[in-house]
CSV table of C-alpha atoms in Angstrom, one decimal:
chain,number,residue,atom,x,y,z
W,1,UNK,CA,8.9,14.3,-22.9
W,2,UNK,CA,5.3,15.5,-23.7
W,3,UNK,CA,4.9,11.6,-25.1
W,4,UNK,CA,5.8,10.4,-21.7
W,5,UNK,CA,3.4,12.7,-19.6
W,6,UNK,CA,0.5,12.2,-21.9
W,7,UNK,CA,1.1,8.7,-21.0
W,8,UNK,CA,1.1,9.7,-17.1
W,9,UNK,CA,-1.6,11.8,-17.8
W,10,UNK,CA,-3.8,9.0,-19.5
W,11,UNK,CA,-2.3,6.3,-16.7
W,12,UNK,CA,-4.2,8.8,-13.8
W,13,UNK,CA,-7.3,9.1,-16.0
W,14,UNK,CA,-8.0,4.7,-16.5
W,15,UNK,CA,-6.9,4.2,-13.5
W,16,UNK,CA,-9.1,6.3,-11.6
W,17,UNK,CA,-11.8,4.9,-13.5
W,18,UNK,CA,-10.5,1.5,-12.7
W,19,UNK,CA,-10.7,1.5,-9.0
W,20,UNK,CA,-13.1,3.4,-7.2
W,21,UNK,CA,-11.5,4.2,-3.9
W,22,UNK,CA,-9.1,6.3,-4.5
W,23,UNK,CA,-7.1,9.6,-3.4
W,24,UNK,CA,-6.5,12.5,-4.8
W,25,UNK,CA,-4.5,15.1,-3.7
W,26,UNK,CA,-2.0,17.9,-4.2
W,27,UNK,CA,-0.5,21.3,-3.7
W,28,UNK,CA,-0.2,24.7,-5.2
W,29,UNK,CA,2.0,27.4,-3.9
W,30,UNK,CA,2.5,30.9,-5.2
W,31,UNK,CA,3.2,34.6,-4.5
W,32,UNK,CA,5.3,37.8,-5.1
W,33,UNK,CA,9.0,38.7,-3.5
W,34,UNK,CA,9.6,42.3,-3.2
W,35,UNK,CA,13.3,42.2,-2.4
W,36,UNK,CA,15.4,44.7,-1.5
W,37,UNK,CA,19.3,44.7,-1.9
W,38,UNK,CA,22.1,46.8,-2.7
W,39,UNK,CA,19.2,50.0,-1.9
W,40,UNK,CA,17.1,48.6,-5.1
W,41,UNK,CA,13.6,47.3,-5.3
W,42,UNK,CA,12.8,44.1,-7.5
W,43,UNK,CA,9.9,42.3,-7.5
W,44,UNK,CA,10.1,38.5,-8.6
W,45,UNK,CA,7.3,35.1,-8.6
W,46,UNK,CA,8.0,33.3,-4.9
W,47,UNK,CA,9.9,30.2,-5.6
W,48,UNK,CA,8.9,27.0,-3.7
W,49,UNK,CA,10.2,24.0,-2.4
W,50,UNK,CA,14.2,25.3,-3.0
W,51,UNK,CA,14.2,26.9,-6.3
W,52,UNK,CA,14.8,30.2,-8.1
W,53,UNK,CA,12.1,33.0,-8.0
W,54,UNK,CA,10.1,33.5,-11.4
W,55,UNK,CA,8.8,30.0,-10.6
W,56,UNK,CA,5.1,28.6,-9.4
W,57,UNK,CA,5.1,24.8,-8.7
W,58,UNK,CA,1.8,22.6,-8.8
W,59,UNK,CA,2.1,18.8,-7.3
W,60,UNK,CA,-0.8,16.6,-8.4
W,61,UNK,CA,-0.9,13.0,-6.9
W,62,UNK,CA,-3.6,9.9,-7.2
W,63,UNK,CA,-3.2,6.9,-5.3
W,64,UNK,CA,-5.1,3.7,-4.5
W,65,UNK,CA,-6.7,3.3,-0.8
W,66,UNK,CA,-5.2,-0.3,-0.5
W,67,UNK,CA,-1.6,1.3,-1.9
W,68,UNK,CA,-1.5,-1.0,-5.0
W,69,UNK,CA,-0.4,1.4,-7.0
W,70,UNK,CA,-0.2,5.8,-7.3
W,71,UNK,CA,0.5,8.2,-9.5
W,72,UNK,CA,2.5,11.5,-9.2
W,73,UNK,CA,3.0,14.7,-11.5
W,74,UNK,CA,4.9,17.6,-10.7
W,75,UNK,CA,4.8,20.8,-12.8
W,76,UNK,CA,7.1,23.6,-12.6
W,77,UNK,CA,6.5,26.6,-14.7
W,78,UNK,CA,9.0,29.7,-14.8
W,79,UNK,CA,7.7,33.1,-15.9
W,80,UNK,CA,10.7,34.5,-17.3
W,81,UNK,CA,11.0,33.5,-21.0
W,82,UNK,CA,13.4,30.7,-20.3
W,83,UNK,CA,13.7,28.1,-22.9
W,84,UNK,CA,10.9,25.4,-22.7
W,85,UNK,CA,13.3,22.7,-23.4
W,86,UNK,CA,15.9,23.5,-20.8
W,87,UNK,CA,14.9,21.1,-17.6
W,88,UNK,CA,17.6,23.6,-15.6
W,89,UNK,CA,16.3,27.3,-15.7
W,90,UNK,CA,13.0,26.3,-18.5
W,91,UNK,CA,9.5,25.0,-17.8
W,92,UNK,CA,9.8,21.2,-16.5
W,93,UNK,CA,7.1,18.8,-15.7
W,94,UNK,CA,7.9,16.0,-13.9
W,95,UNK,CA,5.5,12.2,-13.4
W,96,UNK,CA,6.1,8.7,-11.9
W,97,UNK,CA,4.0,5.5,-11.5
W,98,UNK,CA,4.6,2.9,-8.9
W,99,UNK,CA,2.9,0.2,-8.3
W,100,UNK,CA,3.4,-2.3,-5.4
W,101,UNK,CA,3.9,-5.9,-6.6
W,102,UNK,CA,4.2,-7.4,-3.1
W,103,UNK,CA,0.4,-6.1,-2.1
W,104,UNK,CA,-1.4,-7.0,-5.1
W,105,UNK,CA,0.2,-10.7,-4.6
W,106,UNK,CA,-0.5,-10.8,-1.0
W,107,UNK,CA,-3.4,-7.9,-0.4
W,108,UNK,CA,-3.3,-4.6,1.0
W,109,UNK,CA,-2.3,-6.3,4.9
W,110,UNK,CA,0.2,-7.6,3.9
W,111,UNK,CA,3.3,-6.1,5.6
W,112,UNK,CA,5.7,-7.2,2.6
W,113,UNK,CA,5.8,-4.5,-0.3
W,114,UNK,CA,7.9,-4.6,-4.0
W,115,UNK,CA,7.4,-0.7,-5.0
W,116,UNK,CA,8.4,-0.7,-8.5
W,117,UNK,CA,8.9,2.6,-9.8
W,118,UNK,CA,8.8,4.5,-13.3
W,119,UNK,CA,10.3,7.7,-12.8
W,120,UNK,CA,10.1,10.6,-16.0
W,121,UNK,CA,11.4,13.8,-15.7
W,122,UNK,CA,13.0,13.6,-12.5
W,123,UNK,CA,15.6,12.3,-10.1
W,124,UNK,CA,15.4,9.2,-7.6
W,125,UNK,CA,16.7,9.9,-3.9
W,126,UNK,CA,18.0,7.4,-1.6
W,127,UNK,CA,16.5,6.4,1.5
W,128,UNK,CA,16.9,8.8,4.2
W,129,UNK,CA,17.2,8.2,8.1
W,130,UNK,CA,18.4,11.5,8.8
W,131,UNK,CA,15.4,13.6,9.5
W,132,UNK,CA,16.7,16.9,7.4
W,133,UNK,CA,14.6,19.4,9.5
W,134,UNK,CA,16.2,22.6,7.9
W,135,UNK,CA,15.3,20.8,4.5
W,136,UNK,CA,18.7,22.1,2.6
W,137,UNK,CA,19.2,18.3,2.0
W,138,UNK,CA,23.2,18.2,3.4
W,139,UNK,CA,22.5,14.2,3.7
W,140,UNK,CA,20.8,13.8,0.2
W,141,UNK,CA,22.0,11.0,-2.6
W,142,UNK,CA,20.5,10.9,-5.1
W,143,UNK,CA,20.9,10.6,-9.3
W,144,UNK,CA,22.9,13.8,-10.6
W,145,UNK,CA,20.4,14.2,-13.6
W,146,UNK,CA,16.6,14.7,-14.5
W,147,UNK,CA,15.5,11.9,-16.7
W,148,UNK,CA,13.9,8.3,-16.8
W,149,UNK,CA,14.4,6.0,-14.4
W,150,UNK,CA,13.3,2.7,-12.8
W,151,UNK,CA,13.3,2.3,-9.5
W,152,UNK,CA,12.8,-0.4,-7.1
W,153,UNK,CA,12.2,-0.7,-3.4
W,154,UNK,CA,11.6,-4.2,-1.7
W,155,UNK,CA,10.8,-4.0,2.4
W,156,UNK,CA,8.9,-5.6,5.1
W,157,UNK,CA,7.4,-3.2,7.4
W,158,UNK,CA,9.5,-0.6,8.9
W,159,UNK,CA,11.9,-3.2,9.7
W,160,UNK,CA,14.2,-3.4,6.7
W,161,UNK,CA,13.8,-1.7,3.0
W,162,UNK,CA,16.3,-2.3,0.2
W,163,UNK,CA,16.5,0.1,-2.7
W,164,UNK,CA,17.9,-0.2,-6.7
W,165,UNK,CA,17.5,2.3,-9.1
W,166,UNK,CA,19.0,3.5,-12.3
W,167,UNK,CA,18.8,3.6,-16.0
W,168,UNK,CA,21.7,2.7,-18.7
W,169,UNK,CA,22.9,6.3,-20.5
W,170,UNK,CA,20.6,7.6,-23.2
W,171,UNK,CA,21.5,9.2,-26.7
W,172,UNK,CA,18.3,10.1,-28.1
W,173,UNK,CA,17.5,12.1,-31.3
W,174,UNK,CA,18.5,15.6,-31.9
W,175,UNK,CA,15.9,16.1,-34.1
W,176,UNK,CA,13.1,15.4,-31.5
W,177,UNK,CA,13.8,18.2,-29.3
W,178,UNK,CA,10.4,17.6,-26.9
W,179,UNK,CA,11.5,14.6,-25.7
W,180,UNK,CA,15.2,14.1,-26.2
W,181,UNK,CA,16.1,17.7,-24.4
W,182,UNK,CA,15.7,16.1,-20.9
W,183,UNK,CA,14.9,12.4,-21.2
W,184,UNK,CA,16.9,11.4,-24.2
W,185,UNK,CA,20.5,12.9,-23.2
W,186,UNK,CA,20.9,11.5,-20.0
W,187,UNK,CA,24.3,10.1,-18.2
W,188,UNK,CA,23.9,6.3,-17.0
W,189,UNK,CA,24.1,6.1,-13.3
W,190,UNK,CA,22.6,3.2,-10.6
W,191,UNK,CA,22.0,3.6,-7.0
W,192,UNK,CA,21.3,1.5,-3.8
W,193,UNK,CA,20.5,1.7,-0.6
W,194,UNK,CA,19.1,0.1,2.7
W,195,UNK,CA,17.2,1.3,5.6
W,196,UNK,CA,16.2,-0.5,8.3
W,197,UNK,CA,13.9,0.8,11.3
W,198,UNK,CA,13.7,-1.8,14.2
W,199,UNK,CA,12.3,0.5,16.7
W,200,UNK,CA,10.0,3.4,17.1
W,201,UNK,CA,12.4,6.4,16.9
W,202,UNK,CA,15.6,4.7,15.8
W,203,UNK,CA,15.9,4.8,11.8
W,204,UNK,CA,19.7,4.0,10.3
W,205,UNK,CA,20.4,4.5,6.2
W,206,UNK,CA,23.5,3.7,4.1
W,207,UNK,CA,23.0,4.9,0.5
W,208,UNK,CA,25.3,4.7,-2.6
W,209,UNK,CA,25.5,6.4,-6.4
W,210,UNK,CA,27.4,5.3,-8.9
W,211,UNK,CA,27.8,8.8,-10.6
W,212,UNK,CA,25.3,10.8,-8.1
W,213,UNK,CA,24.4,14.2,-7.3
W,214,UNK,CA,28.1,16.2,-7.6
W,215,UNK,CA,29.2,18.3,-5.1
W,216,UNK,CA,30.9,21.1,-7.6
W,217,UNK,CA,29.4,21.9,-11.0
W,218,UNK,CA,33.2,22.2,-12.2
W,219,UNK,CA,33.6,18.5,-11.3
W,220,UNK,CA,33.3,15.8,-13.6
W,221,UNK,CA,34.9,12.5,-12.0
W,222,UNK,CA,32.2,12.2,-8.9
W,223,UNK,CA,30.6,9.3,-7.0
W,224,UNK,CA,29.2,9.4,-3.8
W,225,UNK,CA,28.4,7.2,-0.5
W,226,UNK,CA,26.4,8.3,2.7
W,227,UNK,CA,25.0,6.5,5.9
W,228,UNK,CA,22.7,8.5,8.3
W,229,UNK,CA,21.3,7.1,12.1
W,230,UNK,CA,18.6,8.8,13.8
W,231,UNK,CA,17.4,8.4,17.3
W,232,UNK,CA,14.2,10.3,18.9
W,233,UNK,CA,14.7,9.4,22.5
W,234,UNK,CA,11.0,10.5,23.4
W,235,UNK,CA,9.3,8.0,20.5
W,236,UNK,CA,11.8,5.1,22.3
W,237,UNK,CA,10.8,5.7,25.4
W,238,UNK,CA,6.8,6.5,24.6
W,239,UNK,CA,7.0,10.0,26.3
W,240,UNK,CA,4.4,12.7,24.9
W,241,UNK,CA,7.2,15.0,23.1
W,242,UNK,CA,10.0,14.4,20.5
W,243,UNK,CA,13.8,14.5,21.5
W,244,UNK,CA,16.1,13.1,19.3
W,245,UNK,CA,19.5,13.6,17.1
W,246,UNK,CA,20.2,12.6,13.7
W,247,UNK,CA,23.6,12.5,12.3
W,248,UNK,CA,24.6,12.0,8.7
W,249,UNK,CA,27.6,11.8,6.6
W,250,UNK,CA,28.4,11.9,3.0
W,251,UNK,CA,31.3,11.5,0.9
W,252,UNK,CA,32.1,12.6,-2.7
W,253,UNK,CA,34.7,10.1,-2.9
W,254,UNK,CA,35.7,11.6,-7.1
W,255,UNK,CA,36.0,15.0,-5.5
W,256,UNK,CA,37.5,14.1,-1.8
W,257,UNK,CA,34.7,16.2,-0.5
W,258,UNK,CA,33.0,15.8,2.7
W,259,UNK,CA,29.7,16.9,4.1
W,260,UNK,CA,29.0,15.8,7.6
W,261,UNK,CA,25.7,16.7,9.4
W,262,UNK,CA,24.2,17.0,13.0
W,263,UNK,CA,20.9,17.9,14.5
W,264,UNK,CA,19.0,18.1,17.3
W,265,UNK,CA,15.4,18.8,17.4
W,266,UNK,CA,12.5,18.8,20.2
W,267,UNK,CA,9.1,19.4,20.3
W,268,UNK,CA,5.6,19.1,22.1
W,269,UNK,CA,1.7,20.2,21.0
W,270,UNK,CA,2.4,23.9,21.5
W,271,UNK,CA,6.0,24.3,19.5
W,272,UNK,CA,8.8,22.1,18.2
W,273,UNK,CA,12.7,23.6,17.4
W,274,UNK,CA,15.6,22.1,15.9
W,275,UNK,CA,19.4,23.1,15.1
W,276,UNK,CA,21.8,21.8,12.7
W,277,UNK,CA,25.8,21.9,12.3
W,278,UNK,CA,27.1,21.2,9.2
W,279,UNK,CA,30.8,20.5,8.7
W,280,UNK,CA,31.2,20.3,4.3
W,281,UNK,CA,35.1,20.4,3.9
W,282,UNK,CA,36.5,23.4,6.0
W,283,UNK,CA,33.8,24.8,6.3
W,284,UNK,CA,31.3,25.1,9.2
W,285,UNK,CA,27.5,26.2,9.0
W,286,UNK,CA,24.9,26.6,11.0
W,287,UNK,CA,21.2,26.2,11.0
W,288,UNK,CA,17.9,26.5,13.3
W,289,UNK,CA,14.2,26.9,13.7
W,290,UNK,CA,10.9,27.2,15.9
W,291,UNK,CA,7.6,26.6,15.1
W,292,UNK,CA,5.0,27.6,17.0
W,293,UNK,CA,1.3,25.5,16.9
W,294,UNK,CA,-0.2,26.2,20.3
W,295,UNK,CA,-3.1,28.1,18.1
W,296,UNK,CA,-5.3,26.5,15.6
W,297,UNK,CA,-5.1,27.0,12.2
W,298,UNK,CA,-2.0,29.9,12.5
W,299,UNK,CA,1.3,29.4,10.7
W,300,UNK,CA,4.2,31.1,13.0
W,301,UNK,CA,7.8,30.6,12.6
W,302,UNK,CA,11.3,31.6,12.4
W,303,UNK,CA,14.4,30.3,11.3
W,304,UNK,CA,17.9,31.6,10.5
W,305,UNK,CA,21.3,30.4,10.0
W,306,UNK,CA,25.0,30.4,8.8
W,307,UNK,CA,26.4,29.6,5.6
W,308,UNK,CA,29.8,30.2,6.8
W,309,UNK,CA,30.7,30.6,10.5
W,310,UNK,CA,34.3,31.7,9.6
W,311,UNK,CA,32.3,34.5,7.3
W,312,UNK,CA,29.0,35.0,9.7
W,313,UNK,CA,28.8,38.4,8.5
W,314,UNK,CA,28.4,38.1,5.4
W,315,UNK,CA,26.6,34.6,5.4
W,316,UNK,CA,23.5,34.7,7.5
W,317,UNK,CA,20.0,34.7,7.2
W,318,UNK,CA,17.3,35.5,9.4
W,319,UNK,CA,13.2,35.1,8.7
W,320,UNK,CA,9.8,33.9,9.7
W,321,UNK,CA,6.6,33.3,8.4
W,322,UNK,CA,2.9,34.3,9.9
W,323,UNK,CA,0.0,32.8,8.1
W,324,UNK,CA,-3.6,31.6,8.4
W,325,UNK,CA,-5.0,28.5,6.9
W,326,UNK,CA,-8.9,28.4,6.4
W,327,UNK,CA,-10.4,25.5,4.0
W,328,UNK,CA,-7.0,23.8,3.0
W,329,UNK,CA,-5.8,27.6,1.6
W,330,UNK,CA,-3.4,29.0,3.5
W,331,UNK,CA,-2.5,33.0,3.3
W,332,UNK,CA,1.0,33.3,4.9
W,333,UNK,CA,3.6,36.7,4.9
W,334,UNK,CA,7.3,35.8,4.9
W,335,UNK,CA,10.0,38.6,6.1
W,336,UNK,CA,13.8,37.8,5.9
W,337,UNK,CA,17.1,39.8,5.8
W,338,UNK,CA,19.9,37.6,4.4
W,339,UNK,CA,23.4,38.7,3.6
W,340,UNK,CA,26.3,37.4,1.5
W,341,UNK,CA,29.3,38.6,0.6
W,342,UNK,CA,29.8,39.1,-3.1
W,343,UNK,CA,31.4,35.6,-4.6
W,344,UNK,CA,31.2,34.1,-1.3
W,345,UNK,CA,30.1,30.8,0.2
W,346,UNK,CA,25.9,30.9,-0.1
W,347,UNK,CA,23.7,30.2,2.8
W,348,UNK,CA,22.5,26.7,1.1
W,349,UNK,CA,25.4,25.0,-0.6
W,350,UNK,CA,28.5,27.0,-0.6
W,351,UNK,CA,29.0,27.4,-4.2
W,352,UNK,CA,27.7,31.1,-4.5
W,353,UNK,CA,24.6,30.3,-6.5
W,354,UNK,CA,21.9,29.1,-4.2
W,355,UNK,CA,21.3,31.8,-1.8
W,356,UNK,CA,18.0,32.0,0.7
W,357,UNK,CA,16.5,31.4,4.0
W,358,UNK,CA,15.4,27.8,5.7
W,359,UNK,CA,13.1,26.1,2.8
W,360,UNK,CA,11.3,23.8,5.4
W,361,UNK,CA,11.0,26.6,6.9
W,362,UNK,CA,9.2,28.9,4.0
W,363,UNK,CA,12.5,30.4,3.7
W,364,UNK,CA,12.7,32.9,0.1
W,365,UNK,CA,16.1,32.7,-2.3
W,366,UNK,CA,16.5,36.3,-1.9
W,367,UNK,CA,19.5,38.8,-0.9
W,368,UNK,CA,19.0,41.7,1.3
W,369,UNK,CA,15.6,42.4,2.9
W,370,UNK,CA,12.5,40.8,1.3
W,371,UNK,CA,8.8,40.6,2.0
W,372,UNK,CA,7.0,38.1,0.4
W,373,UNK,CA,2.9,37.4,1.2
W,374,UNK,CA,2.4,33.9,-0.9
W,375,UNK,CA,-0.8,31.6,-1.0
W,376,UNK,CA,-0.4,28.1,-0.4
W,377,UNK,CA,-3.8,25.5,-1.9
W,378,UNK,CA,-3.5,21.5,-0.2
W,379,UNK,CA,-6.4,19.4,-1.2
């Protein structure tokens, strides 16, 4: 593995060097959880972008202005002594390389593109029409494991883009622990996909995985196929605010499991909102939000939900974030109350492990009450 991102690393460094307009960007997000539950205080490292706490992510990316080509690293580092080999619960940094065969052939107007993808260290997603406001990812394909991939994404314009991805299984060495703990133990798997986008505010997906992302870590025989439409009714019609509905469906056809997903969302200048039902299997969720961005430069929002509507009161979560951005560094507070009952369906996913508020949101894994003031660096 550290073989691989050294070569990302060194990859970043020529090519920058190579061609002069370039971008460079990324993110950094960190902070402290003081969570309350079951009448004791613990104080844990904010977890972003739908992880544990005891984690700080850092997302570097370099890309060329023309989009021939771009580079990605993601780092996630855990501060509780997990094992540094262990890409589940142990430090993990993730890179991939693309570059866009179509454009370099036919220049960066061209409205043709061949994204060919290396992929280390992580999983590849399918395509996505379904908007995913709540961002708990109900509609998501994707591979079921961290490792390396190729992927490959042909389109023209937003009209039509076809995706295949995959790599054969992997065996590795056990005696090269660095490299083969991740990358070189990895399950075979392929997926494919196609979106097409023929008008402003009408998207449409249909995605499939050959093994996939399971539904049930006690599962072993798993597949799974989705499709997904989306249609913003303001963006069809050119009026000045969004109203649309998205709709997505997923099936786990080696575990008979369903997820099906709904939303509506709205918005103008001053606020946007959104809710989302969720039928997976028997059971029913619920999910909302409202952001507020009438003022300049203030974060304000709130968001809540149900991870069970047969079992709201022990399966809800309620929060909101306030925040000021000044110089691409925004200082935000997040306050939520979630409760669960104990071996009961979570508020994410239903399999009593993932438990927090809204991530799109700034929503905190955390039972009971928690107050979390975080720091968020874009650049």
């Amino acid at each position: 593995m550290k073989k691989a991102l050294l070569l990302l690393l060194m990859a970043a460094v020529v090519a920058s060097g190579a061609f002069a307009a370039v971008d460079f960007h990324g993110n950094f997000v960190t902070g402290y959880v003081f969570q309350n539950a079951n009448g004791e205080w613990t104080n844990s490292v904010f977890g972003e972008d739908n992880v544990d706490t005891n984690q700080t992510k850092l997302t570097l990316g370099i890309a060329d202005d023309n989009g021939y080509w771009s580079i990605g690293l993601e780092g996630e580092l855990y501060l509780d002594g997990a094992n540094l080999n262990d890409s589940v619960t142990g430090n993990r940094v993730a890179g991939d390389v693309t570059v866009d065969i179509a454009k370099m052939i036919g220049g960066a107007d061209t409205d043709w593109s061949a994204r060919l993808s290396l992929v280390a260290n992580d999983r590849i997603t399918a395509l996505r029409a379904y908007t995913n406001k709540s961002g708990l990812n109900y509609d998501r394909v994707r591979t079921d494991e961290e490792g390396l991939w190729t992927n490959l994404v042909l389109g023209y314009g937003d009209l039509i883009q076809v995706q295949v991805g995959g790599s054969p299984a992997l065996t590795g060495s056990a005696d090269d622990l660095d490299s083969a703990a991740v990358l070189g133990f990895q399950d075979g798997d392929f997926i494919a996909s196609i979106m097409t986008k023929p008008l402003d505010g009408l998207a449409v997906s249909v995605d499939w995985a050959y093994v996939g992302d399971k539904a049930s870590s006690l599962k072993d025989n798993y597949g799974v196929v989705g499709g997904a439409a989306d249609i913003n009714v303001g963006a069809l019609v050119g009026l000045d605010f969004d109203l649309g509905v998205g709709v997505a469906d997923k099936y786990y056809y080696g575990e008979e499991r369903n997820v099906l997903s709904a939303q509506v969302y709205g918005g103008v200048d001053a606020f946007s909102i959104f809710g989302e039902y969720v039928l997976d299997d028997d059971i029913s969720r619920v999910h909302f939000g409202a952001d507020i961005t009438a003022i300049e430069n203030v974060l304000l929002n709130v968001y809540g939900g149900l991870g069970d509507i047969a079992e709201a009161a022990d399966s809800f979560c309620v929060g909101g974030n306030i925040g000021y951005e000044v110089c691409g560094i925004t200082f935000a507070l997040n306050l939520q109350y979630a409760s669960y009952a104990d071996g009961g369906h979570s508020y994410l996913h239903g399999d009593g492990g993932d438990k927090g508020g809204d991530i799109a949101q700034g929503g905190v894994k955390a039972d009971g009450f928690s107050i979390t003031p975080k720091i968020s660096i874009n650049f």
